[in-house]
């Protein structure tokens, strides 16, 4: 089972943003910027493009709802999305509130946030959904 499946099952804690029948969203624990969210399918599939058309469509529409909420509460020019999947073998979309294109550089040092900051960001995004 992937670490993300264990998060969905509640075996590993996360800063949850939302879930639907087939999708789940939570804060990235090593964020590039404040409000960096991961959106995943509940079905354990490694490669995003191995999802069925319906699953991919559901995931993207779910991501859109989260991105709209992020944009309301996280100061940014726009929310960018990226798919890498080089680390965790469970398909995921990164939703990253961006001020400049440099915010999307995955080689950047990651932010260190306190437990309280993570909680506040998650709560702000949830409230904007
Ligand atoms: P990648 O597979 O290259 O797209 O990167 C995986 C992402 O998952 C990284 O940004 C990690 O910070 C993030 N990540 C890994 N484990 C956790 C976790 N337990 N909770 C939240 N995010 C995680």
mmCIF file of N, CA and C and ligand atoms in Angstrom:
data_model
loop_
_atom_site.group_PDB
_atom_site.id
_atom_site.type_symbol
_atom_site.label_atom_id
_atom_site.label_comp_id
_atom_site.label_asym_id
_atom_site.label_seq_id
_atom_site.Cartn_x
_atom_site.Cartn_y
_atom_site.Cartn_z
ATOM 1 N N UNK A 1 0.856 -1.209 0.000
ATOM 2 C CA UNK A 1 0.000 0.000 0.000
ATOM 3 C C UNK A 1 0.889 1.255 0.000
ATOM 4 N N UNK A 2 0.526 2.261 -0.775
ATOM 5 C CA UNK A 2 1.351 3.478 -0.826
ATOM 6 C C UNK A 2 1.110 4.343 0.414
ATOM 7 N N UNK A 3 2.042 5.233 0.656
ATOM 8 C CA UNK A 3 1.892 6.155 1.782
ATOM 9 C C UNK A 3 0.623 7.004 1.598
ATOM 10 N N UNK A 4 0.278 7.297 0.360
ATOM 11 C CA UNK A 4 -0.917 8.121 0.129
ATOM 12 C C UNK A 4 -2.194 7.322 0.404
ATOM 13 N N UNK A 5 -2.179 6.018 0.121
ATOM 14 C CA UNK A 5 -3.342 5.191 0.470
ATOM 15 C C UNK A 5 -3.500 5.142 1.977
ATOM 16 N N UNK A 6 -2.382 5.098 2.697
ATOM 17 C CA UNK A 6 -2.452 5.071 4.157
ATOM 18 C C UNK A 6 -2.966 6.409 4.704
ATOM 19 N N UNK A 7 -2.673 7.485 4.002
ATOM 20 C CA UNK A 7 -3.238 8.790 4.383
ATOM 21 C C UNK A 7 -4.753 8.778 4.166
ATOM 22 N N UNK A 8 -5.181 8.284 3.006
ATOM 23 C CA UNK A 8 -6.625 8.217 2.721
ATOM 24 C C UNK A 8 -7.336 7.391 3.788
ATOM 25 N N UNK A 9 -6.703 6.273 4.199
ATOM 26 C CA UNK A 9 -7.318 5.385 5.197
ATOM 27 C C UNK A 9 -7.255 5.938 6.613
ATOM 28 N N UNK A 10 -6.536 7.037 6.803
ATOM 29 C CA UNK A 10 -6.433 7.628 8.131
ATOM 30 C C UNK A 10 -5.363 6.981 8.994
ATOM 31 N N UNK A 11 -4.528 6.120 8.401
ATOM 32 C CA UNK A 11 -3.456 5.468 9.181
ATOM 33 C C UNK A 11 -2.291 6.416 9.413
ATOM 34 N N UNK A 12 -2.126 7.375 8.498
ATOM 35 C CA UNK A 12 -1.073 8.383 8.614
ATOM 36 C C UNK A 12 -1.771 9.735 8.604
ATOM 37 N N UNK A 13 -1.399 10.641 9.528
ATOM 38 C CA UNK A 13 -2.096 11.925 9.586
ATOM 39 C C UNK A 13 -1.760 12.810 8.391
ATOM 40 N N UNK A 14 -2.672 13.709 8.089
ATOM 41 C CA UNK A 14 -2.403 14.693 7.040
ATOM 42 C C UNK A 14 -3.208 15.942 7.358
ATOM 43 N N UNK A 15 -2.906 17.004 6.644
ATOM 44 C CA UNK A 15 -3.710 18.221 6.742
ATOM 45 C C UNK A 15 -4.713 18.145 5.602
ATOM 46 N N UNK A 16 -5.859 17.570 5.927
ATOM 47 C CA UNK A 16 -6.846 17.270 4.893
ATOM 48 C C UNK A 16 -7.539 18.536 4.408
ATOM 49 N N UNK A 17 -7.766 18.597 3.111
ATOM 50 C CA UNK A 17 -8.509 19.709 2.523
ATOM 51 C C UNK A 17 -9.919 19.260 2.147
ATOM 52 N N UNK A 18 -10.016 18.145 1.448
ATOM 53 C CA UNK A 18 -11.343 17.697 1.012
ATOM 54 C C UNK A 18 -11.245 16.282 0.471
ATOM 55 N N UNK A 19 -12.411 15.640 0.368
ATOM 56 C CA UNK A 19 -12.461 14.369 -0.349
ATOM 57 C C UNK A 19 -13.787 14.245 -1.054
ATOM 58 N N UNK A 20 -13.776 13.438 -2.111
ATOM 59 C CA UNK A 20 -15.003 13.104 -2.820
ATOM 60 C C UNK A 20 -15.052 11.582 -2.867
ATOM 61 N N UNK A 21 -15.988 11.050 -3.619
ATOM 62 C CA UNK A 21 -16.102 9.588 -3.681
ATOM 63 C C UNK A 21 -14.775 8.957 -4.154
ATOM 64 N N UNK A 22 -14.142 9.589 -5.119
ATOM 65 C CA UNK A 22 -12.965 8.969 -5.753
ATOM 66 C C UNK A 22 -11.660 9.727 -5.573
ATOM 67 N N UNK A 23 -11.721 10.911 -4.950
ATOM 68 C CA UNK A 23 -10.521 11.761 -4.875
ATOM 69 C C UNK A 23 -10.299 12.273 -3.457
ATOM 70 N N UNK A 24 -9.079 12.734 -3.208
ATOM 71 C CA UNK A 24 -8.693 13.197 -1.873
ATOM 72 C C UNK A 24 -7.672 14.321 -2.047
ATOM 73 N N UNK A 25 -7.730 15.338 -1.191
ATOM 74 C CA UNK A 25 -6.779 16.461 -1.275
ATOM 75 C C UNK A 25 -6.243 16.784 0.114
ATOM 76 N N UNK A 26 -4.949 17.066 0.188
ATOM 77 C CA UNK A 26 -4.288 17.379 1.464
ATOM 78 C C UNK A 26 -3.057 18.232 1.188
ATOM 79 N N UNK A 27 -2.566 18.889 2.241
ATOM 80 C CA UNK A 27 -1.384 19.746 2.070
ATOM 81 C C UNK A 27 -0.133 18.901 1.881
ATOM 82 N N UNK A 28 0.713 19.338 0.956
ATOM 83 C CA UNK A 28 2.034 18.730 0.811
ATOM 84 C C UNK A 28 2.842 19.055 2.066
ATOM 85 N N UNK A 29 3.478 18.033 2.626
ATOM 86 C CA UNK A 29 4.191 18.194 3.894
ATOM 87 C C UNK A 29 5.523 18.943 3.720
ATOM 88 N N UNK A 30 6.016 18.996 2.501
ATOM 89 C CA UNK A 30 7.243 19.769 2.188
ATOM 90 C C UNK A 30 6.896 20.809 1.134
ATOM 91 N N UNK A 31 6.155 21.828 1.530
ATOM 92 C CA UNK A 31 5.577 22.725 0.523
ATOM 93 C C UNK A 31 6.581 23.622 -0.184
ATOM 94 N N UNK A 32 6.338 23.831 -1.454
ATOM 95 C CA UNK A 32 7.134 24.800 -2.219
ATOM 96 C C UNK A 32 6.742 26.216 -1.788
ATOM 97 N N UNK A 33 5.446 26.403 -1.538
ATOM 98 C CA UNK A 33 4.897 27.695 -1.112
ATOM 99 C C UNK A 33 3.757 27.411 -0.139
ATOM 100 N N UNK A 34 3.267 28.444 0.514
ATOM 101 C CA UNK A 34 2.107 28.258 1.393
ATOM 102 C C UNK A 34 0.914 27.803 0.568
ATOM 103 N N UNK A 35 0.214 26.815 1.056
ATOM 104 C CA UNK A 35 -0.994 26.380 0.362
ATOM 105 C C UNK A 35 -0.747 25.377 -0.747
ATOM 106 N N UNK A 36 0.418 24.737 -0.751
ATOM 107 C CA UNK A 36 0.752 23.695 -1.735
ATOM 108 C C UNK A 36 -0.073 22.442 -1.410
ATOM 109 N N UNK A 37 -0.927 22.060 -2.332
ATOM 110 C CA UNK A 37 -1.872 20.953 -2.114
ATOM 111 C C UNK A 37 -1.560 19.806 -3.074
ATOM 112 N N UNK A 38 -1.780 18.590 -2.594
ATOM 113 C CA UNK A 38 -1.732 17.409 -3.458
ATOM 114 C C UNK A 38 -3.141 16.871 -3.630
ATOM 115 N N UNK A 39 -3.475 16.541 -4.847
ATOM 116 C CA UNK A 39 -4.787 15.975 -5.162
ATOM 117 C C UNK A 39 -4.542 14.579 -5.738
ATOM 118 N N UNK A 40 -5.201 13.582 -5.161
ATOM 119 C CA UNK A 40 -4.917 12.200 -5.561
ATOM 120 C C UNK A 40 -6.206 11.417 -5.814
ATOM 121 N N UNK A 41 -6.117 10.398 -6.657
ATOM 122 C CA UNK A 41 -7.254 9.487 -6.789
ATOM 123 C C UNK A 41 -7.219 8.502 -5.625
ATOM 124 N N UNK A 42 -8.375 8.048 -5.175
ATOM 125 C CA UNK A 42 -8.371 7.070 -4.087
ATOM 126 C C UNK A 42 -7.862 5.721 -4.583
ATOM 127 N N UNK A 43 -8.109 5.424 -5.825
ATOM 128 C CA UNK A 43 -7.598 4.160 -6.366
ATOM 129 C C UNK A 43 -6.081 4.285 -6.522
ATOM 130 N N UNK A 44 -5.414 3.232 -6.069
ATOM 131 C CA UNK A 44 -3.946 3.260 -6.065
ATOM 132 C C UNK A 44 -3.406 2.955 -7.458
ATOM 133 N N UNK A 45 -3.045 4.005 -8.150
ATOM 134 C CA UNK A 45 -2.464 3.886 -9.490
ATOM 135 C C UNK A 45 -1.201 4.744 -9.484
ATOM 136 N N UNK A 46 -0.118 4.206 -9.971
ATOM 137 C CA UNK A 46 1.161 4.922 -9.925
ATOM 138 C C UNK A 46 1.166 6.099 -10.899
ATOM 139 N N UNK A 47 0.881 5.798 -12.153
ATOM 140 C CA UNK A 47 1.112 6.777 -13.217
ATOM 141 C C UNK A 47 -0.204 7.464 -13.596
ATOM 142 N N UNK A 48 -0.185 8.779 -13.527
ATOM 143 C CA UNK A 48 -1.425 9.553 -13.749
ATOM 144 C C UNK A 48 -2.137 9.132 -15.028
ATOM 145 N N UNK A 49 -1.355 8.900 -16.072
ATOM 146 C CA UNK A 49 -1.992 8.622 -17.365
ATOM 147 C C UNK A 49 -2.386 7.161 -17.534
ATOM 148 N N UNK A 50 -2.252 6.384 -16.439
ATOM 149 C CA UNK A 50 -2.854 5.045 -16.414
ATOM 150 C C UNK A 50 -4.256 5.079 -15.815
ATOM 151 N N UNK A 51 -4.685 6.234 -15.313
ATOM 152 C CA UNK A 51 -6.066 6.356 -14.843
ATOM 153 C C UNK A 51 -7.002 6.234 -16.044
ATOM 154 N N UNK A 52 -8.218 5.770 -15.790
ATOM 155 C CA UNK A 52 -9.203 5.739 -16.878
ATOM 156 C C UNK A 52 -9.569 7.176 -17.238
ATOM 157 N N UNK A 53 -10.171 7.347 -18.383
ATOM 158 C CA UNK A 53 -10.600 8.691 -18.793
ATOM 159 C C UNK A 53 -11.514 9.303 -17.734
ATOM 160 N N UNK A 54 -12.434 8.472 -17.224
ATOM 161 C CA UNK A 54 -13.381 8.984 -16.223
ATOM 162 C C UNK A 54 -12.654 9.376 -14.940
ATOM 163 N N UNK A 55 -11.720 8.562 -14.500
ATOM 164 C CA UNK A 55 -10.979 8.864 -13.267
ATOM 165 C C UNK A 55 -10.142 10.139 -13.426
ATOM 166 N N UNK A 56 -9.514 10.260 -14.582
ATOM 167 C CA UNK A 56 -8.675 11.444 -14.818
ATOM 168 C C UNK A 56 -9.529 12.706 -14.859
ATOM 169 N N UNK A 57 -10.664 12.565 -15.504
ATOM 170 C CA UNK A 57 -11.591 13.693 -15.586
ATOM 171 C C UNK A 57 -12.111 14.081 -14.192
ATOM 172 N N UNK A 58 -12.492 13.081 -13.402
ATOM 173 C CA UNK A 58 -12.961 13.340 -12.023
ATOM 174 C C UNK A 58 -11.868 14.044 -11.216
ATOM 175 N N UNK A 59 -10.641 13.550 -11.361
ATOM 176 C CA UNK A 59 -9.529 14.101 -10.579
ATOM 177 C C UNK A 59 -9.273 15.557 -10.973
ATOM 178 N N UNK A 60 -9.315 15.825 -12.267
ATOM 179 C CA UNK A 60 -9.029 17.181 -12.727
ATOM 180 C C UNK A 60 -10.137 18.153 -12.286
ATOM 181 N N UNK A 61 -11.370 17.692 -12.332
ATOM 182 C CA UNK A 61 -12.474 18.567 -11.909
ATOM 183 C C UNK A 61 -12.441 18.796 -10.395
ATOM 184 N N UNK A 62 -12.044 17.772 -9.675
ATOM 185 C CA UNK A 62 -11.871 17.905 -8.219
ATOM 186 C C UNK A 62 -10.745 18.912 -7.943
ATOM 187 N N UNK A 63 -9.642 18.791 -8.687
ATOM 188 C CA UNK A 63 -8.509 19.716 -8.529
ATOM 189 C C UNK A 63 -8.944 21.151 -8.817
ATOM 190 N N UNK A 64 -9.797 21.312 -9.789
ATOM 191 C CA UNK A 64 -10.270 22.668 -10.130
ATOM 192 C C UNK A 64 -10.973 23.313 -8.935
ATOM 193 N N UNK A 65 -11.827 22.539 -8.263
ATOM 194 C CA UNK A 65 -12.539 23.092 -7.088
ATOM 195 C C UNK A 65 -11.550 23.524 -6.012
ATOM 196 N N UNK A 66 -10.546 22.700 -5.798
ATOM 197 C CA UNK A 66 -9.556 23.039 -4.767
ATOM 198 C C UNK A 66 -8.784 24.298 -5.186
ATOM 199 N N UNK A 67 -8.407 24.364 -6.466
ATOM 200 C CA UNK A 67 -7.623 25.506 -6.958
ATOM 201 C C UNK A 67 -8.407 26.810 -6.824
ATOM 202 N N UNK A 68 -9.689 26.753 -7.080
ATOM 203 C CA UNK A 68 -10.529 27.959 -6.943
ATOM 204 C C UNK A 68 -10.510 28.422 -5.487
ATOM 205 N N UNK A 69 -10.599 27.476 -4.568
ATOM 206 C CA UNK A 69 -10.575 27.824 -3.137
ATOM 207 C C UNK A 69 -9.189 28.358 -2.737
ATOM 208 N N UNK A 70 -8.134 27.726 -3.212
ATOM 209 C CA UNK A 70 -6.774 28.200 -2.886
ATOM 210 C C UNK A 70 -6.609 29.655 -3.325
ATOM 211 N N UNK A 71 -7.065 29.949 -4.533
ATOM 212 C CA UNK A 71 -6.876 31.295 -5.103
ATOM 213 C C UNK A 71 -7.594 32.356 -4.265
ATOM 214 N N UNK A 72 -8.686 31.949 -3.607
ATOM 215 C CA UNK A 72 -9.438 32.910 -2.790
ATOM 216 C C UNK A 72 -8.682 33.296 -1.523
ATOM 217 N N UNK A 73 -7.922 32.370 -0.970
ATOM 218 C CA UNK A 73 -7.359 32.623 0.366
ATOM 219 C C UNK A 73 -5.836 32.679 0.437
ATOM 220 N N UNK A 74 -5.166 32.225 -0.609
ATOM 221 C CA UNK A 74 -3.692 32.299 -0.616
ATOM 222 C C UNK A 74 -3.302 33.389 -1.610
ATOM 223 N N UNK A 75 -2.586 34.434 -1.155
ATOM 224 C CA UNK A 75 -2.193 35.486 -2.093
ATOM 225 C C UNK A 75 -1.346 34.891 -3.222
ATOM 226 N N UNK A 76 -1.817 35.043 -4.461
ATOM 227 C CA UNK A 76 -1.077 34.475 -5.602
ATOM 228 C C UNK A 76 -1.609 35.067 -6.894
ATOM 229 N N UNK A 77 -0.787 34.949 -7.933
ATOM 230 C CA UNK A 77 -1.241 35.383 -9.256
ATOM 231 C C UNK A 77 -2.197 34.349 -9.835
ATOM 232 N N UNK A 78 -1.832 33.101 -9.645
ATOM 233 C CA UNK A 78 -2.655 31.997 -10.126
ATOM 234 C C UNK A 78 -2.190 30.705 -9.469
ATOM 235 N N UNK A 79 -3.029 29.690 -9.568
ATOM 236 C CA UNK A 79 -2.634 28.378 -9.054
ATOM 237 C C UNK A 79 -2.146 27.548 -10.234
ATOM 238 N N UNK A 80 -0.895 27.114 -10.130
ATOM 239 C CA UNK A 80 -0.338 26.262 -11.181
ATOM 240 C C UNK A 80 -0.472 24.809 -10.784
ATOM 241 N N UNK A 81 -0.455 23.943 -11.773
ATOM 242 C CA UNK A 81 -0.470 22.522 -11.424
ATOM 243 C C UNK A 81 0.669 21.792 -12.115
ATOM 244 N N UNK A 82 1.161 20.778 -11.423
ATOM 245 C CA UNK A 82 2.293 20.014 -11.953
ATOM 246 C C UNK A 82 2.106 18.550 -11.582
ATOM 247 N N UNK A 83 2.624 17.708 -12.432
ATOM 248 C CA UNK A 83 2.617 16.271 -12.171
ATOM 249 C C UNK A 83 4.043 15.769 -12.331
ATOM 250 N N UNK A 84 4.590 15.183 -11.263
ATOM 251 C CA UNK A 84 5.939 14.614 -11.340
ATOM 252 C C UNK A 84 5.871 13.118 -11.045
ATOM 253 N N UNK A 85 5.573 12.804 -9.805
ATOM 254 C CA UNK A 85 5.433 11.395 -9.443
ATOM 255 C C UNK A 85 6.749 10.644 -9.374
ATOM 256 N N UNK A 86 7.844 11.363 -9.154
ATOM 257 C CA UNK A 86 9.148 10.704 -9.113
ATOM 258 C C UNK A 86 9.426 10.106 -7.733
ATOM 259 N N UNK A 87 8.627 10.515 -6.748
ATOM 260 C CA UNK A 87 8.929 10.110 -5.375
ATOM 261 C C UNK A 87 7.907 9.105 -4.841
ATOM 262 N N UNK A 88 6.642 9.426 -4.976
ATOM 263 C CA UNK A 88 5.591 8.573 -4.419
ATOM 264 C C UNK A 88 4.830 7.905 -5.568
ATOM 265 N N UNK A 89 4.783 6.562 -5.585
ATOM 266 C CA UNK A 89 4.151 5.854 -6.705
ATOM 267 C C UNK A 89 2.624 5.765 -6.574
ATOM 268 N N UNK A 90 2.020 6.906 -6.370
ATOM 269 C CA UNK A 90 0.554 7.001 -6.293
ATOM 270 C C UNK A 90 0.230 8.327 -6.982
ATOM 271 N N UNK A 91 -0.465 8.253 -8.097
ATOM 272 C CA UNK A 91 -0.682 9.442 -8.940
ATOM 273 C C UNK A 91 -1.122 10.643 -8.108
ATOM 274 N N UNK A 92 -0.564 11.804 -8.402
ATOM 275 C CA UNK A 92 -0.962 13.013 -7.683
ATOM 276 C C UNK A 92 -0.691 14.243 -8.527
ATOM 277 N N UNK A 93 -1.562 15.215 -8.342
ATOM 278 C CA UNK A 93 -1.406 16.526 -8.979
ATOM 279 C C UNK A 93 -0.975 17.509 -7.888
ATOM 280 N N UNK A 94 0.097 18.238 -8.136
ATOM 281 C CA UNK A 94 0.499 19.322 -7.237
ATOM 282 C C UNK A 94 -0.272 20.575 -7.646
ATOM 283 N N UNK A 95 -0.922 21.228 -6.699
ATOM 284 C CA UNK A 95 -1.574 22.524 -6.940
ATOM 285 C C UNK A 95 -0.793 23.569 -6.149
ATOM 286 N N UNK A 96 -0.175 24.488 -6.878
ATOM 287 C CA UNK A 96 0.791 25.396 -6.257
ATOM 288 C C UNK A 96 0.406 26.861 -6.506
ATOM 289 N N UNK A 97 0.007 27.571 -5.447
ATOM 290 C CA UNK A 97 -0.280 29.005 -5.614
ATOM 291 C C UNK A 97 1.009 29.750 -5.977
ATOM 292 N N UNK A 98 1.000 30.431 -7.128
ATOM 293 C CA UNK A 98 2.240 31.018 -7.652
ATOM 294 C C UNK A 98 2.171 32.538 -7.707
ATOM 295 N N UNK A 99 3.257 33.155 -7.274
ATOM 296 C CA UNK A 99 3.430 34.597 -7.497
ATOM 297 C C UNK A 99 4.258 34.824 -8.750
ATOM 298 N N UNK A 100 5.260 33.964 -8.946
ATOM 299 C CA UNK A 100 6.095 34.032 -10.146
ATOM 300 C C UNK A 100 6.350 32.603 -10.604
ATOM 301 N N UNK A 101 6.872 32.474 -11.824
ATOM 302 C CA UNK A 101 7.106 31.114 -12.329
ATOM 303 C C UNK A 101 8.166 30.384 -11.513
ATOM 304 N N UNK A 102 8.979 31.132 -10.777
ATOM 305 C CA UNK A 102 10.011 30.486 -9.950
ATOM 306 C C UNK A 102 9.397 29.650 -8.829
ATOM 307 N N UNK A 103 8.146 29.972 -8.458
ATOM 308 C CA UNK A 103 7.486 29.196 -7.404
ATOM 309 C C UNK A 103 7.240 27.755 -7.835
ATOM 310 N N UNK A 104 7.394 27.486 -9.104
ATOM 311 C CA UNK A 104 7.133 26.145 -9.642
ATOM 312 C C UNK A 104 8.427 25.342 -9.827
ATOM 313 N N UNK A 105 9.527 25.881 -9.325
ATOM 314 C CA UNK A 105 10.800 25.168 -9.479
ATOM 315 C C UNK A 105 10.952 24.151 -8.351
ATOM 316 N N UNK A 106 10.840 22.895 -8.696
ATOM 317 C CA UNK A 106 10.846 21.856 -7.667
ATOM 318 C C UNK A 106 12.218 21.695 -7.006
ATOM 319 N N UNK A 107 13.243 22.303 -7.611
ATOM 320 C CA UNK A 107 14.567 22.254 -6.989
ATOM 321 C C UNK A 107 14.709 23.324 -5.899
ATOM 322 N N UNK A 108 13.727 24.224 -5.758
ATOM 323 C CA UNK A 108 13.786 25.244 -4.703
ATOM 324 C C UNK A 108 13.811 24.596 -3.325
ATOM 325 N N UNK A 109 14.433 25.278 -2.344
ATOM 326 C CA UNK A 109 14.311 24.767 -0.969
ATOM 327 C C UNK A 109 12.849 24.803 -0.537
ATOM 328 N N UNK A 110 12.448 23.814 0.247
ATOM 329 C CA UNK A 110 11.045 23.732 0.667
ATOM 330 C C UNK A 110 10.812 24.609 1.907
ATOM 331 N N UNK A 111 9.578 25.030 2.076
ATOM 332 C CA UNK A 111 9.219 25.850 3.244
ATOM 333 C C UNK A 111 9.174 24.995 4.497
ATOM 334 N N UNK A 112 9.562 25.597 5.592
ATOM 335 C CA UNK A 112 9.371 24.945 6.891
ATOM 336 C C UNK A 112 8.223 25.658 7.588
ATOM 337 N N UNK A 113 7.137 24.976 7.784
ATOM 338 C CA UNK A 113 5.977 25.578 8.448
ATOM 339 C C UNK A 113 5.715 24.862 9.759
ATOM 340 N N UNK A 114 5.151 25.608 10.714
ATOM 341 C CA UNK A 114 4.804 24.987 11.991
ATOM 342 C C UNK A 114 3.491 24.226 11.828
ATOM 343 N N UNK A 115 3.260 23.348 12.773
ATOM 344 C CA UNK A 115 1.997 22.612 12.842
ATOM 345 C C UNK A 115 0.805 23.581 12.771
ATOM 346 N N UNK A 116 0.937 24.671 13.538
ATOM 347 C CA UNK A 116 -0.142 25.662 13.591
ATOM 348 C C UNK A 116 -0.349 26.333 12.230
ATOM 349 N N UNK A 117 0.752 26.628 11.540
ATOM 350 C CA UNK A 117 0.628 27.244 10.209
ATOM 351 C C UNK A 117 -0.043 26.285 9.217
ATOM 352 N N UNK A 118 0.373 25.023 9.247
ATOM 353 C CA UNK A 118 -0.279 24.033 8.365
ATOM 354 C C UNK A 118 -1.785 23.979 8.661
ATOM 355 N N UNK A 119 -2.098 23.915 9.957
ATOM 356 C CA UNK A 119 -3.526 23.813 10.347
ATOM 357 C C UNK A 119 -4.309 25.024 9.838
ATOM 358 N N UNK A 120 -3.691 26.207 10.001
ATOM 359 C CA UNK A 120 -4.386 27.437 9.605
ATOM 360 C C UNK A 120 -4.600 27.479 8.091
ATOM 361 N N UNK A 121 -3.579 27.113 7.333
ATOM 362 C CA UNK A 121 -3.688 27.125 5.865
ATOM 363 C C UNK A 121 -4.773 26.141 5.419
ATOM 364 N N UNK A 122 -4.741 24.939 5.991
ATOM 365 C CA UNK A 122 -5.739 23.931 5.604
ATOM 366 C C UNK A 122 -7.140 24.423 5.942
ATOM 367 N N UNK A 123 -7.269 25.006 7.099
ATOM 368 C CA UNK A 123 -8.581 25.489 7.518
ATOM 369 C C UNK A 123 -9.057 26.643 6.618
ATOM 370 N N UNK A 124 -8.153 27.534 6.228
ATOM 371 C CA UNK A 124 -8.515 28.646 5.330
ATOM 372 C C UNK A 124 -8.996 28.118 3.974
ATOM 373 N N UNK A 125 -8.274 27.139 3.431
ATOM 374 C CA UNK A 125 -8.662 26.605 2.112
ATOM 375 C C UNK A 125 -10.009 25.875 2.235
ATOM 376 N N UNK A 126 -10.159 25.084 3.290
ATOM 377 C CA UNK A 126 -11.430 24.366 3.469
ATOM 378 C C UNK A 126 -12.598 25.339 3.561
ATOM 379 N N UNK A 127 -12.373 26.446 4.260
ATOM 380 C CA UNK A 127 -13.457 27.428 4.448
ATOM 381 C C UNK A 127 -13.842 28.095 3.126
ATOM 382 N N UNK A 128 -12.921 28.090 2.154
ATOM 383 C CA UNK A 128 -13.184 28.764 0.865
ATOM 384 C C UNK A 128 -13.796 27.814 -0.163
ATOM 385 N N UNK A 129 -13.947 26.555 0.205
ATOM 386 C CA UNK A 129 -14.498 25.578 -0.756
ATOM 387 C C UNK A 129 -15.993 25.790 -0.980
HETATM 388 P P1 LIG B 1 6.607 13.591 -6.443
HETATM 389 O O1 LIG B 1 6.285 12.108 -6.353
HETATM 390 O O2 LIG B 1 7.963 13.831 -7.039
HETATM 391 O O3 LIG B 1 5.524 14.365 -7.151
HETATM 392 O O4 LIG B 1 6.688 14.162 -4.962
HETATM 393 C C1 LIG B 1 5.880 13.647 -3.920
HETATM 394 C C2 LIG B 1 5.392 14.771 -3.042
HETATM 395 O O5 LIG B 1 4.672 14.178 -1.959
HETATM 396 C C3 LIG B 1 6.486 15.639 -2.429
HETATM 397 O O6 LIG B 1 6.204 16.997 -2.711
HETATM 398 C C4 LIG B 1 6.403 15.339 -0.923
HETATM 399 O O7 LIG B 1 6.661 16.462 -0.121
HETATM 400 C C5 LIG B 1 4.960 14.891 -0.789
HETATM 401 N N1 LIG B 1 4.740 13.984 0.340
HETATM 402 C C6 LIG B 1 5.417 12.849 0.602
HETATM 403 N N2 LIG B 1 4.944 12.269 1.723
HETATM 404 C C7 LIG B 1 3.950 13.066 2.179
HETATM 405 C C8 LIG B 1 3.069 13.025 3.308
HETATM 406 N N3 LIG B 1 3.120 12.023 4.211
HETATM 407 N N4 LIG B 1 2.174 14.026 3.461
HETATM 408 C C9 LIG B 1 2.111 15.034 2.562
HETATM 409 N N5 LIG B 1 2.904 15.128 1.475
HETATM 410 C C10 LIG B 1 3.815 14.171 1.286
#
